[in-house]
Coordinates of C-alpha atoms and ligand atoms in Angstrom, one line a residue:
X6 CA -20.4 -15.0 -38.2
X7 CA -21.6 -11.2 -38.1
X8 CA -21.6 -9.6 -35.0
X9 CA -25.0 -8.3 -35.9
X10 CA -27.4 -8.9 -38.5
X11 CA -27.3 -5.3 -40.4
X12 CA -31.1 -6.6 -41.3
X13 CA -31.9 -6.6 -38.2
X14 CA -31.0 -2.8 -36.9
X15 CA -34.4 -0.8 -36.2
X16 CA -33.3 2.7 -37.6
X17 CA -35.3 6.0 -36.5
X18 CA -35.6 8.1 -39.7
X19 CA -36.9 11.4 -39.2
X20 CA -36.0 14.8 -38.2
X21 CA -36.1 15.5 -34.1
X22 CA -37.8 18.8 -33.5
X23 CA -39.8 19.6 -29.8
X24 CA -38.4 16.7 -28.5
X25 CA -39.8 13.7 -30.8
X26 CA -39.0 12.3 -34.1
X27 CA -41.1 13.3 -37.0
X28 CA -41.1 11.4 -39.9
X29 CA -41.3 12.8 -43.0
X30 CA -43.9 12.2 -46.0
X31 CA -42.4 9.3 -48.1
X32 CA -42.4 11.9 -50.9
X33 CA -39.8 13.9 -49.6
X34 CA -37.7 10.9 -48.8
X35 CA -34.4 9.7 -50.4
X36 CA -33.0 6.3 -50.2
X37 CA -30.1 6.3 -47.8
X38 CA -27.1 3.1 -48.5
X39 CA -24.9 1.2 -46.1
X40 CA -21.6 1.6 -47.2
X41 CA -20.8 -1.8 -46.2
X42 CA -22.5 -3.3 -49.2
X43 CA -24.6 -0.6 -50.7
X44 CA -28.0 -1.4 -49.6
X45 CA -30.3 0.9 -49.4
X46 CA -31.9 0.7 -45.4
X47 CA -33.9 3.5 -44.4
X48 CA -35.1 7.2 -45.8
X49 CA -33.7 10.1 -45.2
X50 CA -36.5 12.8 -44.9
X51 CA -34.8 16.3 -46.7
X52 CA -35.6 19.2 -45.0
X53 CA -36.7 22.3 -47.2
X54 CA -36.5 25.9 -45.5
X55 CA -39.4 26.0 -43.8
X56 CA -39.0 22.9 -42.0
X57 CA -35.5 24.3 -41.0
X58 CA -37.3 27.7 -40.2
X59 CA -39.8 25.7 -37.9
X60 CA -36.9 23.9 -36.2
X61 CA -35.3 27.0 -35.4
X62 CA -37.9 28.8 -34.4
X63 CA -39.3 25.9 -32.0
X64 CA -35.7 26.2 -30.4
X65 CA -35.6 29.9 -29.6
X66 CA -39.0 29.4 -28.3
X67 CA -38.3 26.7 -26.3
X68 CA -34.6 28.5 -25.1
X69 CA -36.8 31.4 -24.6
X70 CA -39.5 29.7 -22.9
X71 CA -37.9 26.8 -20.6
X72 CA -35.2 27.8 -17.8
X73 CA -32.5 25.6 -19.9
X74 CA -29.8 29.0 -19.9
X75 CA -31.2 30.2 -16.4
X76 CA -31.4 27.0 -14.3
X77 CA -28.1 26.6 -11.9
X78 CA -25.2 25.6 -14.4
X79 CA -25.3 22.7 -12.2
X80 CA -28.2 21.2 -12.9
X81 CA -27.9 21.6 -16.2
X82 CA -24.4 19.5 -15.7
X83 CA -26.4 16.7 -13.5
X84 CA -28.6 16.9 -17.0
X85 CA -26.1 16.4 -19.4
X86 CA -24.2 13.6 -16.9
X87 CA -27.4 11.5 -16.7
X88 CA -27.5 12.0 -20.3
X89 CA -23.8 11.1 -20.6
X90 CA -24.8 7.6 -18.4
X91 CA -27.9 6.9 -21.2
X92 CA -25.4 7.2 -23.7
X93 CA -22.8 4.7 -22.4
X94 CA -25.8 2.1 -21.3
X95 CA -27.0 2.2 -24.6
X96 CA -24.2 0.9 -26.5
X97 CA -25.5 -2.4 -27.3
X98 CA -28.3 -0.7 -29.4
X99 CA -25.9 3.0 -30.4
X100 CA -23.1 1.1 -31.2
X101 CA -24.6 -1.6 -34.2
X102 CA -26.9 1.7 -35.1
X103 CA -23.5 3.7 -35.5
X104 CA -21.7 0.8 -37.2
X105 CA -25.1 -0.3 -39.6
X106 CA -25.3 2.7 -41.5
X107 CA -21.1 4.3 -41.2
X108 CA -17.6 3.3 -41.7
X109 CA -17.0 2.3 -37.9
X110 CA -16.7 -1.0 -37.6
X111 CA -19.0 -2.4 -34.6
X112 CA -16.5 -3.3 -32.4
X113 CA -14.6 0.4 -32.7
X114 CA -18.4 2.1 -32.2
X115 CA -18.4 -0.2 -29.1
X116 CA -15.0 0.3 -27.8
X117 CA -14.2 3.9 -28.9
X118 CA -17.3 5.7 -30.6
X119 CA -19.6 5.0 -28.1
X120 CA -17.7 5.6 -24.6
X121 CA -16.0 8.7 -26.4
X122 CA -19.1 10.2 -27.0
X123 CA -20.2 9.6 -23.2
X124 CA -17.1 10.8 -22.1
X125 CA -17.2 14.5 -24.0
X126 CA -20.6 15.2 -23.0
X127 CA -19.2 14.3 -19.4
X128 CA -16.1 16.8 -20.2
X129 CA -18.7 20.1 -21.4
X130 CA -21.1 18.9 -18.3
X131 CA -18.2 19.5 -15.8
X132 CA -17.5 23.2 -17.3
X133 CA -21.0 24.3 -16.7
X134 CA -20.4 25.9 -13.9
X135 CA -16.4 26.6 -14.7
X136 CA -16.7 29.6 -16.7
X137 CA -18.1 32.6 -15.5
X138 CA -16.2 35.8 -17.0
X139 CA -13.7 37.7 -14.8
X140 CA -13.5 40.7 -12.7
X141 CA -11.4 43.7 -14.4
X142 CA -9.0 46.1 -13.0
X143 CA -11.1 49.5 -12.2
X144 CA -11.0 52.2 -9.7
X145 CA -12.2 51.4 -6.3
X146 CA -15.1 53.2 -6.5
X147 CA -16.2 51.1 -9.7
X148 CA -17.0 47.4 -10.3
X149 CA -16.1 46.3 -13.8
X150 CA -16.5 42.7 -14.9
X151 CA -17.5 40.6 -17.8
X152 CA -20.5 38.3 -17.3
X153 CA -20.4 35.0 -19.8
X154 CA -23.5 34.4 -21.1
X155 CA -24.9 31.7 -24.1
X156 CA -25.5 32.9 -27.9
X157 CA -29.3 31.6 -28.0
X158 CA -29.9 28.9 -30.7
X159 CA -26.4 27.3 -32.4
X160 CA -26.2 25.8 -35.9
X161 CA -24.3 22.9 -36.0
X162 CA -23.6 20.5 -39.3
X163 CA -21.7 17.7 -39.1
X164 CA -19.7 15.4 -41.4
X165 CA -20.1 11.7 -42.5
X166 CA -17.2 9.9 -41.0
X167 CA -17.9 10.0 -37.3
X168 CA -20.8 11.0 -37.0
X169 CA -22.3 10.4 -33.4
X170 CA -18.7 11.9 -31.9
X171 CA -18.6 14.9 -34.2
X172 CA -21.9 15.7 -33.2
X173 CA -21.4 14.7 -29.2
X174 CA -18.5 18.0 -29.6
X175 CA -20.7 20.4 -30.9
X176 CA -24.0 19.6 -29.2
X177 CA -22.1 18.8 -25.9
X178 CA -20.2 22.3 -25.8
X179 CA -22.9 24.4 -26.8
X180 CA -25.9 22.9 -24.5
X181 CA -23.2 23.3 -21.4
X182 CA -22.9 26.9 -22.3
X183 CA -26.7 27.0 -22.0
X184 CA -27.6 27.1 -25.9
X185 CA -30.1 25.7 -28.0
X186 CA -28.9 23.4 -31.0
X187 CA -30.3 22.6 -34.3
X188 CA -27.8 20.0 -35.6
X189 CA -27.7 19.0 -39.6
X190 CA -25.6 15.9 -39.6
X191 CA -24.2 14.6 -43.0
X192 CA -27.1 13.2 -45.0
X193 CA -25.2 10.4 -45.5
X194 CA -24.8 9.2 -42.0
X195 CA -28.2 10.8 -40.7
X196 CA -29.5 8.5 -38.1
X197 CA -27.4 7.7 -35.1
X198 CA -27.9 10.8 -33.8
X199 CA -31.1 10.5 -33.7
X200 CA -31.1 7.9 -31.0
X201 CA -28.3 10.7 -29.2
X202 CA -31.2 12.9 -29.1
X203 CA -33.9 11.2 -27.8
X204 CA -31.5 10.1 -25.2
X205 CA -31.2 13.9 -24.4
X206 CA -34.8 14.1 -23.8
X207 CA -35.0 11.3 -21.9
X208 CA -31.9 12.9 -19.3
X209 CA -34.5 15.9 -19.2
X210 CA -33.1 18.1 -21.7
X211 CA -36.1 20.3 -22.3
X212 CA -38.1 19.6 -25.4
X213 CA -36.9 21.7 -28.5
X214 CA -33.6 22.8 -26.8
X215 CA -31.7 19.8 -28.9
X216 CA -33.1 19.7 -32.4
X217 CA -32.2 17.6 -35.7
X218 CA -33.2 18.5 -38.8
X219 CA -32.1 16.0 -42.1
X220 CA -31.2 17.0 -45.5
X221 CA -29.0 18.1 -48.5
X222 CA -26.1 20.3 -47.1
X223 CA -26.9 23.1 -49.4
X224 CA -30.6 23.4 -49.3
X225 CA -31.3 22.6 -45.5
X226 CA -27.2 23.2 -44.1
X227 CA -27.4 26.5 -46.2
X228 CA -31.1 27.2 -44.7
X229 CA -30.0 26.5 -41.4
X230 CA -26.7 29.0 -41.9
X231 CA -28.8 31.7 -42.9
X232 CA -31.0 31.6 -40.7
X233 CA -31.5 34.9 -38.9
X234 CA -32.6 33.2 -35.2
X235 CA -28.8 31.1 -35.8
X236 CA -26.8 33.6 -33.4
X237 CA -23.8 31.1 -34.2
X238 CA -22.5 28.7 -36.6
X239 CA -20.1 25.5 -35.5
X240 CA -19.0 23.3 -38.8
X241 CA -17.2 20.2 -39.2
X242 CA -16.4 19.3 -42.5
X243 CA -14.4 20.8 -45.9
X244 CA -12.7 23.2 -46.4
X245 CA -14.7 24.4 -49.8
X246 CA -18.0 24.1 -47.6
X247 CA -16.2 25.9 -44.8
X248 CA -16.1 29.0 -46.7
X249 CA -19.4 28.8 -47.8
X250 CA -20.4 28.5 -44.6
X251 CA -18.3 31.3 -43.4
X252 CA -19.2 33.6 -46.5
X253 CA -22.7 32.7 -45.4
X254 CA -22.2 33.6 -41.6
X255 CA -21.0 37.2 -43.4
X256 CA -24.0 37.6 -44.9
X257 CA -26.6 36.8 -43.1
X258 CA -25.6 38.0 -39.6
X259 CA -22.6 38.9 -39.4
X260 CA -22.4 36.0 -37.2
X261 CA -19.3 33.9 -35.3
X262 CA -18.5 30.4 -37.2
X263 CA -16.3 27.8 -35.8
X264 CA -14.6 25.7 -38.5
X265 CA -12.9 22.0 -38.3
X266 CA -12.0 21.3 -41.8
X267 CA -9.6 19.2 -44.1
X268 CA -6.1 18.1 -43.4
X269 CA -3.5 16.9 -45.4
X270 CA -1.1 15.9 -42.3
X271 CA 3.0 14.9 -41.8
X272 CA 4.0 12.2 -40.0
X273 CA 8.0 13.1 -39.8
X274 CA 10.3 10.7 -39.0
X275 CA 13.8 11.1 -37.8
X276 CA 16.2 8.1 -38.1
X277 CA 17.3 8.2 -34.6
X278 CA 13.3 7.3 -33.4
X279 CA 13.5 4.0 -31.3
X280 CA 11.6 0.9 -32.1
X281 CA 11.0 1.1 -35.8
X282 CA 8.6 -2.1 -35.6
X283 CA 6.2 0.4 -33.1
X284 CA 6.8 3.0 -35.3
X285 CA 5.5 1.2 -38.4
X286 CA 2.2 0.6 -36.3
X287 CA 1.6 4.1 -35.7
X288 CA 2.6 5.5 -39.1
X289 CA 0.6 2.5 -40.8
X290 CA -2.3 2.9 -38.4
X291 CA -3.0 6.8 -38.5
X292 CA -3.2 6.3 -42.0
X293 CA -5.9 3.0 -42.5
X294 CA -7.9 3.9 -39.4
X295 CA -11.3 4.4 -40.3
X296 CA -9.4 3.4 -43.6
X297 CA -7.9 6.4 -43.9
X298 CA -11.4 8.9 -43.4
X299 CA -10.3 11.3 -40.4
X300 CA -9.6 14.7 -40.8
X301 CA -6.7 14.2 -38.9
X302 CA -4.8 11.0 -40.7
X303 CA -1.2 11.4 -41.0
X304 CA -1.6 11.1 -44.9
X305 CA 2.4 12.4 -45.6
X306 CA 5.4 9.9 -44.2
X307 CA 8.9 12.3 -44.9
X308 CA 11.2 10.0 -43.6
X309 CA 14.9 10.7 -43.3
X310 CA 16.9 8.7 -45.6
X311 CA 18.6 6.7 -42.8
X312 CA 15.8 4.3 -41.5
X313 CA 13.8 5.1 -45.3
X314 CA 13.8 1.7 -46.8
X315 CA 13.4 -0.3 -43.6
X316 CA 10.4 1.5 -42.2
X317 CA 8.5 2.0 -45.8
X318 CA 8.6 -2.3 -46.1
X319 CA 7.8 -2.6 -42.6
X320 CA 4.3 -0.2 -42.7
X321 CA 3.8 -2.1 -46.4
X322 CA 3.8 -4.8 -44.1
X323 CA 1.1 -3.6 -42.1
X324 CA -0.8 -2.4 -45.4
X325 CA -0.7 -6.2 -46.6
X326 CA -2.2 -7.5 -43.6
X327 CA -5.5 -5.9 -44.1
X328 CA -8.6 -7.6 -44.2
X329 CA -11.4 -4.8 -45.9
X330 CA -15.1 -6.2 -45.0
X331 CA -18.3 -4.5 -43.4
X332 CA -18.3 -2.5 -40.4
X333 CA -20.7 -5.8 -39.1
X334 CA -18.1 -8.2 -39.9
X335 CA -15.4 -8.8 -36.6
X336 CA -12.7 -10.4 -38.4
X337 CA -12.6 -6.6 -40.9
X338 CA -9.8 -4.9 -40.0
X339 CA -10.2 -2.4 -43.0
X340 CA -13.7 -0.1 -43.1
X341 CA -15.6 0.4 -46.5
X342 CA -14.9 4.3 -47.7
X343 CA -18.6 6.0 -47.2
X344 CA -19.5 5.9 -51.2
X345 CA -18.7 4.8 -54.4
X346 CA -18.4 8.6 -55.6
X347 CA -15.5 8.9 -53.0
X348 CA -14.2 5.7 -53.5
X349 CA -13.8 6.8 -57.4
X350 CA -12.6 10.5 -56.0
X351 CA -10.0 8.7 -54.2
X352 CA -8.8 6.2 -56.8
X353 CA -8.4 9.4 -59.2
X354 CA -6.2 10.9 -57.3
X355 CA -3.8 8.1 -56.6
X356 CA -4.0 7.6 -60.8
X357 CA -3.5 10.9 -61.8
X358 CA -0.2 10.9 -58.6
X359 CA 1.0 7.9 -60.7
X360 CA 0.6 9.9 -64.4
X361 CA 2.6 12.8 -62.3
X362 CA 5.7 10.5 -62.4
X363 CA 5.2 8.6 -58.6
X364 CA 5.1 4.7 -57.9
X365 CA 1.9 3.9 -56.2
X366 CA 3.2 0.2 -54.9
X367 CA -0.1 -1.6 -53.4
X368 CA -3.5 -1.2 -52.7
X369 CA -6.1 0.3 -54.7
X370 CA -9.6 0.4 -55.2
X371 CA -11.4 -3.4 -54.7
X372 CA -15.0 -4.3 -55.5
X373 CA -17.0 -6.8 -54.7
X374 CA -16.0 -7.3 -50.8
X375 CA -19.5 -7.0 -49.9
X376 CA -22.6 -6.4 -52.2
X377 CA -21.4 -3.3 -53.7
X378 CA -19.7 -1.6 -50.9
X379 CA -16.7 0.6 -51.7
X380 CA -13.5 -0.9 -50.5
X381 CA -10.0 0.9 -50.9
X382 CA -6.6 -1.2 -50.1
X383 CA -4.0 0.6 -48.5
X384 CA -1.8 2.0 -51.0
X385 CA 1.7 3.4 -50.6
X386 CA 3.3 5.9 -53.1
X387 CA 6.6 6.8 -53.7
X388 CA 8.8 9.0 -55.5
X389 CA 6.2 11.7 -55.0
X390 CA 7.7 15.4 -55.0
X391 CA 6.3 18.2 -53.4
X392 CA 4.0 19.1 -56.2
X393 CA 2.6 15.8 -56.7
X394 CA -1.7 15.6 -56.6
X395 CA -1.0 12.7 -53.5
X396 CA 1.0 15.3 -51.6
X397 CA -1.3 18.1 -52.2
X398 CA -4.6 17.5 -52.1
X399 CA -6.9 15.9 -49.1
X400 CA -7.4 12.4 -50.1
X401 CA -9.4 11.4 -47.5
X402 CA -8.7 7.5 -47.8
X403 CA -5.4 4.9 -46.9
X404 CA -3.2 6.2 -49.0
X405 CA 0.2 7.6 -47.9
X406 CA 3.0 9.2 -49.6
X407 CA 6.6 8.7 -49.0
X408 CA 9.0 11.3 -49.4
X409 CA 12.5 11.3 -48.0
X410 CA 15.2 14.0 -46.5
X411 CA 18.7 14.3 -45.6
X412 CA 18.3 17.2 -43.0
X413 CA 16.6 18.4 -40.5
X414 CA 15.5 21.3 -42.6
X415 CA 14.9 19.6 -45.5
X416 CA 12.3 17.4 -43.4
X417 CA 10.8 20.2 -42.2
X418 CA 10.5 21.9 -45.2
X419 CA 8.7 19.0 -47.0
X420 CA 6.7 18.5 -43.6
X421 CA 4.7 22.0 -44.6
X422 CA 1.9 22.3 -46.3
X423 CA 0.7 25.4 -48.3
X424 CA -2.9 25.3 -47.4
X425 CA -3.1 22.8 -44.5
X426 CA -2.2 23.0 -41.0
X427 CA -4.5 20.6 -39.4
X428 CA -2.3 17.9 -37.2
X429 CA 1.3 16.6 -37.5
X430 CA 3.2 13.8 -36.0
X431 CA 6.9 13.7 -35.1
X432 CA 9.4 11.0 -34.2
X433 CA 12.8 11.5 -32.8
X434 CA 14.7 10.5 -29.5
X435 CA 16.1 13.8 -29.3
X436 CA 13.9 15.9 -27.7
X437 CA 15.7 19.2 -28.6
X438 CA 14.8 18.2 -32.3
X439 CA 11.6 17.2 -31.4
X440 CA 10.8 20.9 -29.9
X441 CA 12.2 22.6 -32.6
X442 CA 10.4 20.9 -34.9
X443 CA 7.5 21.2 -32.8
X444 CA 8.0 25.2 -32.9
X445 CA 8.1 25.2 -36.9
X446 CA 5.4 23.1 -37.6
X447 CA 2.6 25.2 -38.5
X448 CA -0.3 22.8 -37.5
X449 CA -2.9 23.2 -35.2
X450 CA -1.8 19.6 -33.3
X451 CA 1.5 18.4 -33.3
X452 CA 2.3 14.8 -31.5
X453 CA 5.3 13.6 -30.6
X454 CA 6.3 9.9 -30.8
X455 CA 2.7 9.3 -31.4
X456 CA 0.0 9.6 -33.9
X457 CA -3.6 10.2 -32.5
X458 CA -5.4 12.1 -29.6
X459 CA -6.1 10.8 -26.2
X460 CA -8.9 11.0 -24.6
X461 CA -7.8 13.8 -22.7
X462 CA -11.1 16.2 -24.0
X463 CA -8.8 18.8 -22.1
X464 CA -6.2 19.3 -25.5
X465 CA -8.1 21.7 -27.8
X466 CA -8.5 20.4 -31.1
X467 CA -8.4 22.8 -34.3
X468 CA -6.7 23.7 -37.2
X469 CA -4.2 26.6 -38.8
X470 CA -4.5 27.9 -42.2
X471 CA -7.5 26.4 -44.2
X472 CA -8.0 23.6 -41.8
X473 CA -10.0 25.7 -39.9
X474 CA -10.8 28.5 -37.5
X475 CA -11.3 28.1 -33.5
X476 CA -11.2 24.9 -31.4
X477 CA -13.7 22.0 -30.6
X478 CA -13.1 20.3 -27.4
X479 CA -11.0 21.8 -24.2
X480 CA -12.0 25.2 -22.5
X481 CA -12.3 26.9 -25.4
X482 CA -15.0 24.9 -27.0
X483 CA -17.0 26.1 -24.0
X484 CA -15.9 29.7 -24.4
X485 CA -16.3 30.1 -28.4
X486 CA -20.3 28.9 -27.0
X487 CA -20.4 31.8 -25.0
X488 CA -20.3 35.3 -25.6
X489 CA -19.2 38.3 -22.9
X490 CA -21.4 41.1 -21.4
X491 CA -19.2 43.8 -20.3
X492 CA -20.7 45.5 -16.8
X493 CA -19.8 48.2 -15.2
X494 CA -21.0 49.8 -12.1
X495 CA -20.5 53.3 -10.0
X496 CA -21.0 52.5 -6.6
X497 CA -19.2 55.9 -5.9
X498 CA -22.0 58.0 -5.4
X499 CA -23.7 58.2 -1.5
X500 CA -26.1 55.0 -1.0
Ligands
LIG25 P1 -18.6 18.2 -46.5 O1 -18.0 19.5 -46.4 O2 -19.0 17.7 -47.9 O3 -20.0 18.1 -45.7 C1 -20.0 18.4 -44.3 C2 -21.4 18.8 -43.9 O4 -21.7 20.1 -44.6 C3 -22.6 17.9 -44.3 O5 -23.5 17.8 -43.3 C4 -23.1 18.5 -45.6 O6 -24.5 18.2 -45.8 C5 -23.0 20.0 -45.2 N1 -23.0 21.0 -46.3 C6 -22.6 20.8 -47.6 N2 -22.7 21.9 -48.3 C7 -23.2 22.8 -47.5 C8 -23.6 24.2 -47.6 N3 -23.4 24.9 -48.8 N4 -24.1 24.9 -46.5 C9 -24.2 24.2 -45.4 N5 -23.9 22.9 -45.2 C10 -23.4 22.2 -46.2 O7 -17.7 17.2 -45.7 P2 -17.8 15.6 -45.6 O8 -17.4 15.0 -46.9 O9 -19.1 15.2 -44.9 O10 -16.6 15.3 -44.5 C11 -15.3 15.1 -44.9 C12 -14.5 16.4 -44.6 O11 -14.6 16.8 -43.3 C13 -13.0 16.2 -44.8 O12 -12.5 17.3 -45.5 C14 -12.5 16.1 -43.4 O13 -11.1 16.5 -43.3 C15 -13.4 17.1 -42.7 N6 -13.4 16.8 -41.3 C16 -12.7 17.7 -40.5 C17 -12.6 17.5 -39.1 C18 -11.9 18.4 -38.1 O14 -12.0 18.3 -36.9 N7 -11.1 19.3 -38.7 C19 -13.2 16.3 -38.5 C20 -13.9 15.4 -39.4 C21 -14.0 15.7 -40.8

């Protein structure tokens, strides 16, 4: 039995611009599929640069024109609360809408996607009012202080594989900080947020302060980037569109960009870490969650050569034990990957790792699950060496490579990256080791004897080298939405 009847989802399609979904003329339309079984369920409207430039415009009208950055930053926090509060009550509808048209399987859009989103927006509400600029040092006679104030309209674009949470960051921070948003989401998971934003509206955020517009990342993301009224950019996605983003922002501003991007993450393991049959669980797990599609997935096992064998059969184990099926389907325990290009993309890599000398020893790519959905088995490869495609490149499915050490430097060698520094995960009982290798680890996040954030919204999340530039969520999220007037006043002279 399904838990829903992916027939049966009504799907808005349209962009959201002045607060109500337009639809877009069936000519400008492009088939959109469910990566559960390739079906083709609604049309994605594709935004050309005027309609971007009428978005944008409408929102620096409307942040112009409504009290949205001057009303009490509490009320806007009781705003985005009671929007929070929507959110959560609406999971019975977000969640299968989330699930339908993604690679999050209904019950993880009801249990995590959902209330995750809720909870963010709840986070940014509560520093509305938290961050006001500080007072500076002067001479008594002066008053110097830095007033924080919001950018005007932010750009946002999204990626594909969570797509109502990575917006929920972006929107969340930069409405707190009393911005406008025009959000492109990934034109391959357009349409949850739309629901998001019509929630908005209904919490009484003003019309035109939260807009979506839909559409192919280089014609409307690249209209949207360029856009002269875009005071700043916020991006979650590759590293190659990164850049183009960024060389973008250069251009056509200069203007600040925040950057998420790829990751091609450690999980290093120590044979001295307690409970390998836990340990398997989180190694196996950070790997085939969302079947392996998060920036963040500890792709790279480097296991000391002590508890090697044991631990690589027990997470093959784990691997085994996977059921793939659609996100609609309860007994699934493995996602579909979003298309049949990545699928393809991913099964390359894993046959050209195998061509480079390595033993790829399950998995692989499987058909036929579901109509034509895209499924990819959890595959483990061995034997890899540090130059291996596997090791080196963002794969961005299940697929984890082994690689074993003697020493502790040898493990932390292995454990870097040369472009990547987005998350790693390290397992010891020996917490001097664990804090060393905490130290060297050159990685944005590094968890100890876990895998995974919380949902602590407090923990900055970001990466080092080309996995990005600034934070999403945490204080500075809020802050990189803001920018500082400098005041400074004589009140020397006789009154
Ligand atoms: P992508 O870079 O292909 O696309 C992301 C978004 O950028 C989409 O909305 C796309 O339409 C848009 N885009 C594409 N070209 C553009 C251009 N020239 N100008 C403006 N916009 C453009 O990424 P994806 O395949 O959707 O997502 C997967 C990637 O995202 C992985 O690399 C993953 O690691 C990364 N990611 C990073 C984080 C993080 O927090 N660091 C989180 C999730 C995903």
């Amino acid at each position: 039995m399904s838990a829903f009847d992916p027939d049966q989802i009504h799907v808005p399609a349209g962009h959201f611009i002045q607060g109500r979904l337009i639809p877009a003329p069936a000519d400008q339309a492009q088939d959109v599929l469910r990566p559960s079984d390739g079906h083709a369920y609604a049309s994605l409207p594709m935004a050309q640069a005027d309609l971007v430039d009428e978005a944008v415009e409408g929102a620096y009208t409307a942040w112009r024109g409504t009290d949205w950055a001057r009303r009490p930053p509490r009320e806007r926090a009781r705003v985005l609360r009671r929007w929070a509060d929507l959110v959560e009550a609406d999971a019975p509808t977000l969640a299968p809408l989330e699930a339908v048209g993604s690679t999050r399987p209904v019950r993880d859009a009801l249990a995590w996607d959902v209330p995750f989103t809720a909870d963010g927006l709840r986070f940014f509400a509560e520093y509305a009012d938290k961050l006001g600029g500080d007072v500076a040092a002067t001479r008594t006679d002066h008053l110097g202080m830095t007033v924080a104030e919001p950018y005007g309209v932010v750009g946002a674009i999204t990626p594909w594989n969570f797509p109502l949470v990575m917006a929920s960051w972006k929107v969340g921070a930069a409405l707190a900080a009393g911005n406008a948003v025009v959000l492109k989401p990934s034109e391959l998971t357009p349409f949850s947020v739309l629901r998001l934003a019509e929630l908005a509206v209904q919490a009484g955020v003003p019309a035109g302060i939260f807009n979506i517009v839909q559409g192919d990342g280089r014609v409307a993301g690249a209209a949207l980037t360029r856009h002269p009224r875009i005071a700043k950019m916020t991006f979650t996605g590759s590293t190659a569109t990164g850049a183009a983003i960024m060389a973008a922002c250069a251009q056509h501003g200069p203007k600040p960009v925040t950057l998420e991007l790829g990751g091609k993450s450690p999980q290093l393991v120590f044979d001295d870490a307690p409970d390998l049959e836990r340990l398997a669980g989180v190694i196996a797990g950070a790997i085939t969650g969302n079947a392996g599609q998060v920036c963040v997935a500890g792709s790279r096992l480097i296991v000391q050569k002590g508890i090697a064998a044991a631990l690589v059969a027990a997470v093959a184990k784990r691997f085994a034990a996977h059921r793939p099926g659609a996100t609609w389907d309860p007994d699934a325990t493995l996602p579909p990957i979003i298309s049949r290009a990545q699928a393809l993309r991913i099964d390359a890599i894993v046959q050209r790792a195998v061509q480079a000398g390595s033993v790829s020893t399950s998995g692989g790519l499987r058909g036929n699950v579901c109509g034509t959905g895209s499924y990819y088995l959890p595959t483990l490869i061995e034997g890899v060496d540090a130059g291996n495609p596997a090791v080196l490149e963002e794969i961005f499915g299940p697929v984890l490579t082994v690689q074993t050490f003697d020493t502790e430097e040898e493990g932390l060698a292995l454990a870097a990256h040369p472009h990547y520094g987005l998350a790693a995960g390290v397992h010891t009982a020996n917490i001097n080791r664990a804090l060393r290798a905490m130290r060297a680890l050159s990685a944005g996040t590094v968890w100890i004897n876990r895998y995974g954030r919380s949902n602590d919204f407090v923990i900055p999340t970001g990466g080092y080298h080309q996995s990005g530039i600034g934070k999403d969520l945490g204080r500075q999220a809020v802050e990189a939405n803001q920018r500082l007037k400098s005041v400074l006043i004589d009140f020397g002279m006789p009154g």
